[in-house]
């Protein structure tokens, strides 16, 4: 997107204001049916009736802005090389023995499911800890 300086923005605003004034004059002519009057006379009358827009304080742009130096970023592969090494087929992580034991034994699986259901219903921590102790 193009960046505009203050003078360009000011010029565009003045041009837009001029177009608005011309449209207002044309609409007044259409409503009143006074198409015979000269547009310049209407402009003078219009400008005399409309007060000037309030002047806004202009904050000057800084003159000595340093140029941006090209920053060097690490490549995508460098950033994610550790993650790629960890997910390599030879580096699979074995789950802890406790988790694999729970899913091998149907009684422990049932107790885990019961503990999860009770937790969802808002059971106390002492009941849940007792179930986990029985599971182990």
XYZ file of N, CA and C in Angstrom:
408
model
N 0.837 -1.167 0.000
C 0.000 0.000 0.000
C 0.888 1.238 0.000
N 0.505 2.206 -0.798
C 1.316 3.401 -0.924
C 1.163 4.262 0.321
N 2.255 4.852 0.736
C 2.220 5.773 1.865
C 2.201 7.193 1.313
N 1.327 8.033 1.881
C 1.185 9.403 1.433
C 1.786 10.342 2.472
N 2.338 11.436 1.978
C 2.823 12.430 2.929
C 1.691 13.409 3.234
N 1.958 14.342 4.129
C 0.917 15.245 4.608
C 0.355 16.108 3.476
N 1.206 16.585 2.598
C 0.741 17.457 1.521
C -0.193 16.711 0.569
N 0.138 15.464 0.252
C -0.714 14.683 -0.644
C -2.072 14.413 -0.010
N -2.075 14.079 1.268
C -3.343 13.830 1.957
C -4.164 15.108 2.015
N -3.521 16.219 2.297
C -4.209 17.501 2.360
C -4.802 17.863 0.997
N -4.033 17.621 -0.075
C -4.518 17.913 -1.425
C -5.720 17.036 -1.775
N -5.649 15.751 -1.407
C -6.770 14.846 -1.689
C -8.013 15.243 -0.895
N -7.823 15.703 0.347
C -8.962 16.135 1.149
C -9.611 17.374 0.550
N -8.792 18.303 0.084
C -9.338 19.508 -0.539
C -10.095 19.166 -1.820
N -9.559 18.243 -2.614
C -10.246 17.832 -3.841
C -11.568 17.148 -3.510
N -11.579 16.316 -2.474
C -12.819 15.650 -2.074
C -13.830 16.668 -1.573
N -13.382 17.670 -0.814
C -14.276 18.711 -0.322
C -14.855 19.511 -1.482
N -14.053 19.770 -2.482
C -14.531 20.493 -3.670
C -15.595 19.678 -4.411
N -15.370 18.367 -4.534
C -16.373 17.517 -5.191
C -17.674 17.489 -4.400
N -17.571 17.456 -3.083
C -18.776 17.462 -2.242
C -19.535 18.763 -2.428
N -18.817 19.860 -2.434
C -19.473 21.166 -2.614
C -20.154 21.248 -3.977
N -19.504 20.746 -5.018
C -20.117 20.754 -6.350
C -21.385 19.910 -6.375
N -21.354 18.748 -5.726
C -22.551 17.902 -5.684
C -23.668 18.579 -4.900
N -23.327 19.280 -3.820
C -24.346 19.974 -3.045
C -24.969 21.102 -3.856
N -24.148 21.805 -4.597
C -24.662 22.890 -5.436
C -25.592 22.336 -6.502
N -25.198 21.240 -7.136
C -26.050 20.631 -8.160
C -27.353 20.128 -7.566
N -27.295 19.562 -6.365
C -28.532 19.070 -5.750
C -29.439 20.222 -5.351
N -28.861 21.335 -4.879
C -29.673 22.509 -4.561
C -30.335 23.049 -5.821
N -29.606 23.062 -6.926
C -30.177 23.526 -8.190
C -31.331 22.640 -8.625
N -31.170 21.333 -8.460
C -32.224 20.414 -8.874
C -33.463 20.582 -8.005
N -33.270 20.821 -6.724
C -34.413 20.982 -5.819
C -35.109 22.309 -6.068
N -34.363 23.379 -6.222
C -34.939 24.712 -6.395
C -35.380 24.973 -7.828
N -34.831 24.230 -8.748
C -35.155 24.466 -10.152
C -34.472 25.706 -10.689
N -33.397 26.102 -10.085
C -32.688 27.306 -10.515
C -31.463 26.915 -11.313
N -31.675 26.290 -12.416
C -30.551 25.866 -13.243
C -29.988 27.024 -14.064
N -30.694 28.140 -14.078
C -30.251 29.272 -14.881
C -29.118 30.049 -14.220
N -28.979 29.933 -12.890
C -27.919 30.673 -12.212
C -26.556 30.092 -12.582
N -25.622 30.922 -12.584
C -24.265 30.506 -12.912
C -23.662 29.740 -11.726
N -22.900 28.693 -12.022
C -22.312 27.866 -10.972
C -21.328 28.676 -10.144
N -20.612 29.584 -10.763
C -19.650 30.378 -9.995
C -20.359 31.269 -8.974
N -21.526 31.808 -9.342
C -22.288 32.611 -8.386
C -22.774 31.747 -7.224
N -23.215 30.541 -7.535
C -23.666 29.640 -6.481
C -22.513 29.234 -5.574
N -21.351 29.042 -6.174
C -20.182 28.688 -5.371
C -19.846 29.798 -4.381
N -19.864 31.032 -4.866
C -19.558 32.150 -3.980
C -20.573 32.229 -2.847
N -21.848 32.036 -3.179
C -22.883 32.066 -2.153
C -22.698 30.901 -1.174
N -22.348 29.761 -1.712
C -22.162 28.575 -0.873
C -20.972 28.758 0.062
N -19.868 29.274 -0.484
C -18.680 29.473 0.338
C -18.913 30.519 1.420
N -19.718 31.501 1.121
C -19.967 32.536 2.127
C -20.849 32.019 3.260
N -21.730 31.058 2.977
C -22.624 30.556 4.023
C -21.987 29.468 4.876
N -21.055 28.736 4.306
C -20.439 27.639 5.054
C -19.192 28.152 5.750
N -19.124 27.872 7.021
C -17.925 28.287 7.751
C -16.799 27.309 7.438
N -15.621 27.802 7.587
C -14.456 26.966 7.318
C -14.375 25.839 8.335
N -13.884 24.716 7.884
C -13.682 23.580 8.783
C -12.616 23.960 9.803
N -12.765 23.496 11.035
C -11.764 23.855 12.043
C -10.383 23.329 11.652
N -9.412 24.151 11.899
C -8.039 23.771 11.570
C -7.546 22.755 12.594
N -6.969 21.703 12.101
C -6.419 20.697 13.002
C -4.928 20.933 13.151
N -4.443 20.609 14.313
C -3.017 20.750 14.558
C -2.270 19.685 13.768
N -1.276 20.115 13.050
C -0.469 19.190 12.254
C 0.775 18.819 13.042
N 0.987 17.547 13.191
C 2.196 17.060 13.844
C 3.217 16.792 12.746
N 4.328 17.495 12.765
C 5.295 17.317 11.677
C 5.931 15.934 11.719
N 6.193 15.439 10.526
C 6.863 14.149 10.403
C 8.331 14.328 10.779
N 8.920 13.338 11.423
C 10.348 13.450 11.741
C 11.185 13.429 10.464
N 12.219 14.224 10.459
C 13.050 14.336 9.256
C 14.128 13.270 9.175
N 14.695 12.918 10.284
C 15.842 12.013 10.286
C 15.421 10.623 10.733
N 14.675 9.950 9.914
C 14.256 8.587 10.230
C 15.326 7.639 9.704
N 15.879 6.792 10.565
C 16.907 5.857 10.070
C 16.272 4.794 9.181
N 17.016 4.415 8.178
C 16.515 3.382 7.276
C 16.580 2.033 7.958
N 15.647 1.186 7.613
C 15.625 -0.153 8.197
C 16.694 -1.005 7.534
N 17.473 -1.626 8.359
C 18.478 -2.539 7.828
C 17.830 -3.901 7.684
N 18.250 -4.598 6.677
C 17.710 -5.937 6.450
C 18.114 -6.844 7.596
N 17.118 -7.371 8.270
C 17.400 -8.299 9.353
C 17.473 -9.698 8.779
N 18.407 -10.457 9.274
C 18.555 -11.822 8.787
C 17.847 -12.751 9.750
N 16.977 -13.541 9.202
C 16.228 -14.500 9.991
C 16.752 -15.898 9.711
N 16.628 -16.726 10.725
C 17.039 -18.108 10.529
C 16.063 -18.772 9.570
N 16.565 -19.748 8.867
C 15.692 -20.435 7.926
C 14.712 -21.315 8.676
N 13.690 -21.715 7.998
C 12.645 -22.560 8.572
C 13.230 -23.868 9.076
N 14.145 -24.436 8.310
C 14.752 -25.710 8.711
C 15.590 -25.552 9.976
N 16.278 -24.416 10.114
C 17.082 -24.205 11.317
C 16.210 -24.101 12.558
N 15.086 -23.441 12.417
C 14.209 -23.247 13.566
C 13.614 -24.560 14.018
N 13.190 -25.385 13.064
C 12.481 -26.605 13.407
C 13.341 -27.862 13.286
N 14.650 -27.711 13.248
C 15.503 -28.894 13.110
C 15.418 -29.777 14.348
N 15.329 -29.167 15.533
C 15.216 -29.968 16.755
C 13.915 -30.762 16.762
N 12.851 -30.153 16.312
C 11.569 -30.859 16.278
C 11.611 -31.985 15.251
N 12.285 -31.742 14.125
C 12.388 -32.789 13.107
C 13.222 -33.962 13.606
N 14.277 -33.667 14.366
C 15.100 -34.745 14.906
C 14.316 -35.570 15.914
N 13.497 -34.915 16.710
C 12.731 -35.629 17.732
C 11.658 -36.506 17.111
N 11.120 -36.080 15.964
C 10.052 -36.863 15.348
C 10.570 -37.869 14.322
N 11.875 -38.033 14.237
C 12.440 -39.019 13.312
C 12.025 -40.421 13.749
N 11.884 -41.384 12.797
C 11.398 -42.722 13.136
C 12.264 -43.448 14.148
N 13.549 -43.234 14.173
C 14.426 -43.940 15.097
C 14.353 -43.393 16.515
N 13.755 -42.223 16.684
C 13.736 -41.578 17.992
C 12.357 -41.640 18.642
N 11.663 -42.735 18.526
C 10.335 -42.821 19.125
C 10.456 -42.944 20.630
N 9.565 -42.282 21.320
C 9.570 -42.293 22.775
C 8.565 -43.327 23.245
N 9.004 -44.217 24.086
C 8.121 -45.244 24.633
C 7.261 -44.633 25.730
N 5.971 -44.991 25.760
C 5.137 -44.479 26.841
C 5.567 -45.103 28.162
N 5.335 -44.420 29.254
C 5.718 -44.990 30.552
C 4.992 -46.303 30.802
N 5.607 -47.134 31.593
C 5.058 -48.460 31.857
C 3.727 -48.384 32.584
N 3.501 -47.352 33.367
C 2.249 -47.226 34.120
C 1.071 -47.119 33.168
N 1.218 -46.293 32.138
C 0.119 -46.100 31.192
C -0.142 -47.380 30.409
N 0.901 -48.034 29.941
C 0.684 -49.274 29.187
C 0.093 -50.360 30.084
N 0.461 -50.398 31.366
C -0.115 -51.373 32.299
C -1.602 -51.116 32.519
N -1.988 -49.860 32.581
C -3.402 -49.534 32.812
C -4.248 -50.055 31.661
N -3.782 -49.886 30.434
C -4.594 -50.301 29.295
C -4.511 -51.806 29.027
N -3.557 -52.500 29.602
C -3.493 -53.957 29.461
C -4.450 -54.647 30.426
N -4.620 -54.078 31.579
C -5.452 -54.692 32.616
C -6.858 -54.089 32.551
N -7.903 -54.899 32.289
C -9.259 -54.353 32.175
C -9.768 -53.768 33.494
N -9.338 -54.295 34.641
C -9.788 -53.747 35.921
C -9.261 -52.323 36.115
N -8.011 -52.123 35.769
C -7.425 -50.787 35.908
C -8.060 -49.807 34.920
N -8.373 -50.284 33.717
C -9.043 -49.438 32.729
C -10.407 -49.015 33.243
N -11.133 -49.948 33.870
C -12.452 -49.647 34.412
C -12.340 -48.632 35.553
N -11.345 -48.795 36.418
C -11.155 -47.847 37.513
C -10.779 -46.453 36.995
N -9.970 -46.391 35.938
C -9.619 -45.097 35.341
C -10.855 -44.423 34.766
N -11.695 -45.203 34.062
C -12.927 -44.642 33.510
C -13.832 -44.144 34.632
N -13.930 -44.915 35.716
C -14.742 -44.508 36.857
C -14.202 -43.222 37.476
N -12.888 -43.124 37.608
C -12.285 -41.915 38.174
C -12.570 -40.699 37.297
N -12.509 -40.872 35.983
C -12.795 -39.755 35.072
C -14.252 -39.331 35.162
N -15.166 -40.299 35.246
C -16.586 -39.966 35.372
C -16.874 -39.256 36.690
N -16.278 -39.754 37.760
C -16.492 -39.116 39.058
C -15.919 -37.701 39.090
N -14.782 -37.499 38.447
C -14.188 -36.160 38.380
C -15.105 -35.209 37.614
N -15.714 -35.722 36.527
C -16.632 -34.895 35.747
C -17.867 -34.529 36.564
N -18.284 -35.413 37.481
C -19.448 -35.138 38.316
C -19.101 -34.299 39.534
N -17.834 -34.017 39.743
C -17.433 -33.159 40.849
C -17.097 -33.907 42.120
N -16.587 -35.108 42.004
C -16.219 -35.892 43.186
C -15.035 -35.251 43.898
N -14.896 -35.566 45.178
C -13.816 -35.011 45.978
C -12.473 -35.607 45.612
N -11.432 -34.867 45.958
C -10.082 -35.310 45.621
C -9.688 -36.568 46.382
N -10.164 -36.706 47.620
C -9.782 -37.888 48.400
C -10.346 -39.167 47.800
N -11.564 -39.099 47.233
C -12.136 -40.273 46.567
C -11.339 -40.617 45.314
N -10.988 -39.604 44.542
C -10.216 -39.842 43.316
C -8.829 -40.392 43.635
N -8.200 -39.866 44.672
C -6.877 -40.375 45.051
C -6.968 -41.822 45.530
N -8.053 -42.174 46.209
C -8.229 -43.559 46.664
C -8.377 -44.492 45.475
N -9.142 -44.070 44.453
C -9.298 -44.895 43.248
C -7.963 -45.051 42.520
N -7.210 -43.980 42.426
C -5.908 -44.068 41.762
C -4.954 -44.967 42.543
N -5.041 -44.945 43.858
C -4.197 -45.812 44.680
C -4.548 -47.278 44.455
N -5.849 -47.554 44.343
C -6.286 -48.936 44.081
C -5.813 -49.371 42.696
N -5.839 -48.448 41.745
C -5.411 -48.783 40.383
C -3.948 -49.197 40.353
N -3.124 -48.565 41.125
C -1.695 -48.859 41.101
C -1.435 -50.090 41.918
